[in-house]
CSV table of C-alpha atoms in Angstrom, one decimal:
chain,number,residue,atom,x,y,z
A,1,MET,CA,-21.9,-1.3,101.6
A,2,ILE,CA,-23.0,1.9,100.0
A,3,ASP,CA,-20.8,5.0,100.6
A,4,ASP,CA,-23.6,7.5,101.4
A,5,LYS,CA,-21.3,10.5,101.0
A,6,LEU,CA,-20.1,9.3,97.6
A,7,LEU,CA,-23.7,8.6,96.5
A,8,LYS,CA,-24.7,12.1,97.5
A,9,TYR,CA,-21.8,13.5,95.5
A,10,PHE,CA,-22.8,11.5,92.5
A,11,GLU,CA,-26.4,12.6,92.8
A,12,GLY,CA,-25.3,16.1,92.3
A,13,TYR,CA,-24.7,15.2,88.6
A,14,LEU,CA,-28.3,14.0,88.2
A,15,THR,CA,-31.5,16.0,87.8
A,16,ASP,CA,-34.3,15.5,90.4
A,17,LYS,CA,-36.4,14.1,87.6
A,18,ARG,CA,-33.9,11.4,87.0
A,19,LYS,CA,-33.5,10.5,90.6
A,20,LYS,CA,-37.3,10.3,91.1
A,21,LEU,CA,-37.6,8.0,88.0
A,22,PHE,CA,-35.0,5.6,89.4
A,23,LYS,CA,-36.8,5.3,92.7
A,24,LYS,CA,-40.1,4.9,91.0
A,25,VAL,CA,-38.9,2.1,88.8
A,26,LEU,CA,-37.2,0.4,91.7
A,27,GLU,CA,-40.6,0.1,93.5
A,28,ASP,CA,-41.8,-2.1,90.6
A,29,ARG,CA,-38.7,-4.2,90.3
A,30,THR,CA,-38.8,-7.9,91.3
A,31,ARG,CA,-36.6,-10.9,91.8
A,32,HIS,CA,-39.5,-13.1,92.5
A,33,PHE,CA,-39.3,-14.1,88.8
A,34,THR,CA,-36.2,-14.4,86.8
A,35,VAL,CA,-35.4,-15.3,83.2
A,36,VAL,CA,-32.9,-17.9,81.8
A,37,LEU,CA,-31.8,-17.8,78.2
A,38,GLU,CA,-30.2,-21.2,77.2
A,39,ASP,CA,-27.9,-21.0,74.1
A,40,ILE,CA,-29.8,-18.2,72.3
A,41,PHE,CA,-27.7,-17.3,69.3
A,42,GLN,CA,-29.7,-14.6,67.6
A,43,PRO,CA,-28.7,-11.2,69.1
A,44,HIS,CA,-32.1,-9.7,68.3
A,45,ASN,CA,-33.9,-12.4,70.3
A,46,ALA,CA,-31.7,-12.1,73.4
A,47,SER,CA,-31.9,-8.3,73.2
A,48,ALA,CA,-35.7,-8.3,72.9
A,49,VAL,CA,-36.0,-10.6,76.0
A,50,VAL,CA,-33.7,-8.2,78.0
A,51,ARG,CA,-35.9,-5.3,76.9
A,52,THR,CA,-39.0,-7.2,77.9
A,53,ALA,CA,-37.6,-8.1,81.3
A,54,ASP,CA,-36.9,-4.4,81.9
A,55,ILE,CA,-40.3,-3.3,80.8
A,56,PHE,CA,-42.1,-5.7,83.1
A,57,GLY,CA,-39.8,-5.2,86.1
A,58,VAL,CA,-37.9,-8.4,86.1
A,59,GLN,CA,-34.4,-7.5,87.3
A,60,ASP,CA,-32.2,-10.5,86.5
A,61,VAL,CA,-31.5,-12.3,83.3
A,62,HIS,CA,-29.3,-15.4,83.2
A,63,ALA,CA,-27.6,-16.4,80.0
A,64,ILE,CA,-26.3,-19.9,79.5
A,65,GLU,CA,-23.6,-20.3,76.9
A,66,ASN,CA,-22.9,-23.9,76.1
A,67,LYS,CA,-22.8,-23.7,72.3
A,68,TYR,CA,-23.4,-20.1,71.5
A,69,THR,CA,-22.3,-16.7,72.9
A,70,ASN,CA,-25.2,-14.6,74.1
A,71,LYS,CA,-25.0,-11.2,72.5
A,72,VAL,CA,-27.1,-8.1,73.0
A,73,SER,CA,-27.9,-5.7,70.2
A,74,ARG,CA,-28.0,-2.2,71.4
A,75,HIS,CA,-30.3,-1.3,68.5
A,76,VAL,CA,-32.9,-3.8,69.8
A,77,ALA,CA,-32.3,-3.5,73.5
A,78,LYS,CA,-32.7,0.3,73.4
A,79,GLY,CA,-30.5,0.7,76.4
A,80,SER,CA,-32.5,-1.6,78.7
A,81,GLN,CA,-29.3,-3.8,79.2
A,82,LYS,CA,-28.0,-1.0,81.5
A,83,TRP,CA,-30.8,-1.4,84.0
A,84,ILE,CA,-30.9,-5.2,84.1
A,85,THR,CA,-28.6,-7.4,86.1
A,86,SER,CA,-27.2,-10.0,83.7
A,87,LYS,CA,-25.2,-13.1,84.7
A,88,ARG,CA,-23.5,-15.3,82.0
A,89,TYR,CA,-22.6,-18.9,82.5
A,90,LYS,CA,-19.8,-19.7,80.0
A,91,THR,CA,-17.2,-22.1,81.6
A,92,ASP,CA,-16.0,-25.3,80.0
A,93,GLY,CA,-18.4,-27.3,82.2
A,94,ASN,CA,-22.1,-27.9,82.1
A,95,ASN,CA,-23.2,-24.3,82.2
A,96,THR,CA,-26.9,-25.3,82.3
A,97,LYS,CA,-26.4,-27.4,85.4
A,98,ILE,CA,-24.3,-24.6,87.0
A,99,CYS,CA,-27.0,-22.1,86.3
A,100,LEU,CA,-29.9,-24.2,87.5
A,101,ASP,CA,-28.1,-25.3,90.7
A,102,SER,CA,-27.3,-21.7,91.5
A,103,LEU,CA,-30.9,-20.6,91.0
A,104,ARG,CA,-32.2,-23.5,93.1
A,105,ASP,CA,-29.8,-22.4,95.9
A,106,LYS,CA,-31.5,-19.0,95.7
A,107,GLY,CA,-34.9,-20.6,96.2
A,108,TYR,CA,-36.2,-20.7,92.6
A,109,GLN,CA,-38.2,-23.4,91.0
A,110,ILE,CA,-37.1,-24.2,87.5
A,111,ILE,CA,-39.8,-23.8,84.9
A,112,ALA,CA,-39.1,-24.9,81.4
A,113,THR,CA,-41.1,-23.1,78.7
A,114,THR,CA,-42.2,-25.6,76.1
A,115,PRO,CA,-45.4,-26.4,74.2
A,116,HIS,CA,-44.4,-30.0,73.4
A,117,ASN,CA,-45.6,-31.8,76.5
A,118,ASP,CA,-48.3,-31.7,79.2
A,119,SER,CA,-47.2,-28.3,80.4
A,120,CYS,CA,-49.2,-26.1,82.7
A,121,LEU,CA,-51.2,-23.5,80.8
A,122,LEU,CA,-50.1,-20.0,81.4
A,123,GLN,CA,-53.4,-18.9,82.8
A,124,ASP,CA,-53.2,-21.7,85.4
A,125,PHE,CA,-49.6,-21.0,86.6
A,126,ASP,CA,-49.1,-20.6,90.3
A,127,ILE,CA,-47.3,-17.2,90.7
A,128,THR,CA,-46.8,-17.5,94.4
A,129,LYS,CA,-43.5,-19.5,94.1
A,130,LYS,CA,-40.2,-17.9,93.1
A,131,SER,CA,-39.7,-19.1,89.5
A,132,ALA,CA,-37.0,-19.1,86.9
A,133,PHE,CA,-38.4,-19.3,83.4
A,134,VAL,CA,-36.1,-21.1,81.0
A,135,PHE,CA,-36.3,-20.2,77.3
A,136,GLY,CA,-34.4,-22.4,74.9
A,137,VAL,CA,-32.4,-22.1,71.7
A,138,GLU,CA,-34.3,-21.0,68.6
A,139,ALA,CA,-36.1,-23.8,66.8
A,140,GLU,CA,-35.0,-26.6,69.2
A,141,GLY,CA,-36.2,-25.2,72.5
A,142,VAL,CA,-34.9,-26.0,75.9
A,143,SER,CA,-32.3,-28.8,76.2
A,144,ASP,CA,-32.9,-32.3,77.4
A,145,TYR,CA,-31.0,-31.5,80.6
A,146,VAL,CA,-33.5,-28.7,81.4
A,147,LYS,CA,-36.5,-31.0,80.6
A,148,GLU,CA,-35.1,-33.7,82.8
A,149,HIS,CA,-34.3,-31.4,85.7
A,150,ALA,CA,-37.1,-28.8,85.6
A,151,ASP,CA,-39.6,-28.5,88.4
A,152,GLY,CA,-42.4,-27.8,86.0
A,153,PHE,CA,-43.3,-26.9,82.4
A,154,LEU,CA,-45.2,-24.0,81.1
A,155,LYS,CA,-46.9,-23.3,77.8
A,156,ILE,CA,-48.9,-20.5,76.1
A,157,PRO,CA,-52.3,-21.7,74.8
A,158,MET,CA,-52.3,-21.8,71.0
A,159,VAL,CA,-55.2,-22.6,68.7
A,160,GLY,CA,-53.7,-22.1,65.3
A,161,PHE,CA,-51.7,-24.3,62.9
A,162,THR,CA,-48.3,-23.0,64.1
A,163,GLU,CA,-47.0,-24.9,67.2
A,164,SER,CA,-44.5,-22.4,68.6
A,165,LEU,CA,-43.8,-18.7,69.1
A,166,ASN,CA,-40.6,-16.8,68.6
A,167,ILE,CA,-38.7,-16.8,71.9
A,168,SER,CA,-38.9,-13.1,72.3
A,169,VAL,CA,-42.7,-13.1,71.7
A,170,ALA,CA,-43.2,-16.0,74.1
A,171,ALA,CA,-41.1,-14.3,76.8
A,172,ALA,CA,-43.1,-11.1,76.4
A,173,ILE,CA,-46.5,-12.9,76.8
A,174,ILE,CA,-45.4,-14.9,79.8
A,175,LEU,CA,-43.7,-12.1,81.7
A,176,GLN,CA,-46.6,-9.7,81.1
A,177,ASP,CA,-49.1,-12.3,82.4
A,178,VAL,CA,-47.2,-13.4,85.5
A,179,THR,CA,-46.0,-10.0,86.6
A,180,THR,CA,-49.5,-8.5,86.2
A,181,LYS,CA,-50.9,-11.3,88.4
A,182,LEU,CA,-48.0,-10.9,90.8
A,183,ARG,CA,-48.7,-7.2,91.4
A,184,ASN,CA,-52.3,-7.9,92.0
A,185,SER,CA,-51.5,-10.6,94.6
A,186,ASN,CA,-50.5,-10.6,98.3
A,187,VAL,CA,-47.1,-12.1,97.5
A,188,ASN,CA,-44.1,-10.2,98.9
A,189,TRP,CA,-42.5,-9.7,95.5
A,190,GLN,CA,-40.6,-6.4,95.8
A,191,LEU,CA,-36.9,-5.9,96.3
A,192,THR,CA,-35.5,-5.6,99.7
A,193,LYS,CA,-34.4,-2.1,100.9
A,194,GLU,CA,-30.7,-3.2,100.5
A,195,GLU,CA,-31.3,-4.4,97.0
A,196,LYS,CA,-33.0,-1.2,96.0
A,197,GLU,CA,-30.1,0.9,97.5
A,198,THR,CA,-27.5,-1.2,95.7
A,199,LEU,CA,-29.3,-0.9,92.3
A,200,TYR,CA,-29.9,2.8,92.8
A,201,PHE,CA,-26.2,3.4,93.4
A,202,ASP,CA,-25.3,1.3,90.3
A,203,TRP,CA,-27.9,3.1,88.1
A,204,VAL,CA,-26.6,6.5,89.3
A,205,LYS,CA,-23.1,5.6,88.4
A,206,LYS,CA,-24.1,4.3,85.0
A,207,THR,CA,-25.9,7.5,84.2
A,208,ILE,CA,-22.8,9.7,84.8
A,209,LYS,CA,-20.2,10.2,82.0
A,210,ASN,CA,-16.6,9.6,83.0
A,211,VAL,CA,-17.8,8.4,86.4
A,212,ASP,CA,-14.5,6.8,87.2
A,213,LYS,CA,-12.6,10.1,86.8
A,214,ILE,CA,-15.3,11.9,88.9
A,215,GLU,CA,-14.9,9.3,91.7
A,216,ALA,CA,-11.1,9.5,91.6
A,217,HIS,CA,-11.4,13.3,91.9
A,218,TYR,CA,-13.8,13.0,94.9
A,219,LEU,CA,-11.4,10.5,96.6
A,220,SER,CA,-8.4,12.7,96.0
A,221,LYS,CA,-10.1,15.6,97.7
A,222,LEU,CA,-10.8,13.4,100.7
A,223,ASN,CA,-7.2,12.4,101.0
A,224,LYS,CA,-5.9,16.0,101.1
């Protein structure tokens, strides 16, 4: 539940231009598609995908950490990590299973991105269904568990000698294609009013330096 009075107080620390930008960006945010990174160990790759998700309006990124820790390079991400909602799966159990089960519970179909089987070509992909695109570890690709439990497979058409793309490049191509088609469709892809309000409040707080001290000062005045 958003404290409207506290939000209004925080907004006093932002310019009108900043507030308008937040609201404009929120209109293009979506949870119809989401991204899953499975055991990505190169920080520049994970960071580039986060940056791509922000650029194309995909709000959530899920990081599975079975073998490797998912790290974000601020130099590569360019601050985009602040505006994305990230969830990490790093328990001692089967983190891939936990992640995929959680996404299915939210209504997502699991789409493994891989060029090594009879995958659906990107241009033929059905964008009407909520989809979680899984990108696997560098060189090896998605795990056998993902391949066995995916609802579908997706690949980018290639006509050269090289059989695969860098993960960050593949993510950029796929997200640009599917989000462009999504916005030109009749699918109800935008965030709900409540989701927008929650993210707006979060972004406002992230913009303000020493926000915890400012909030404490605000609350102390209320208690007087």
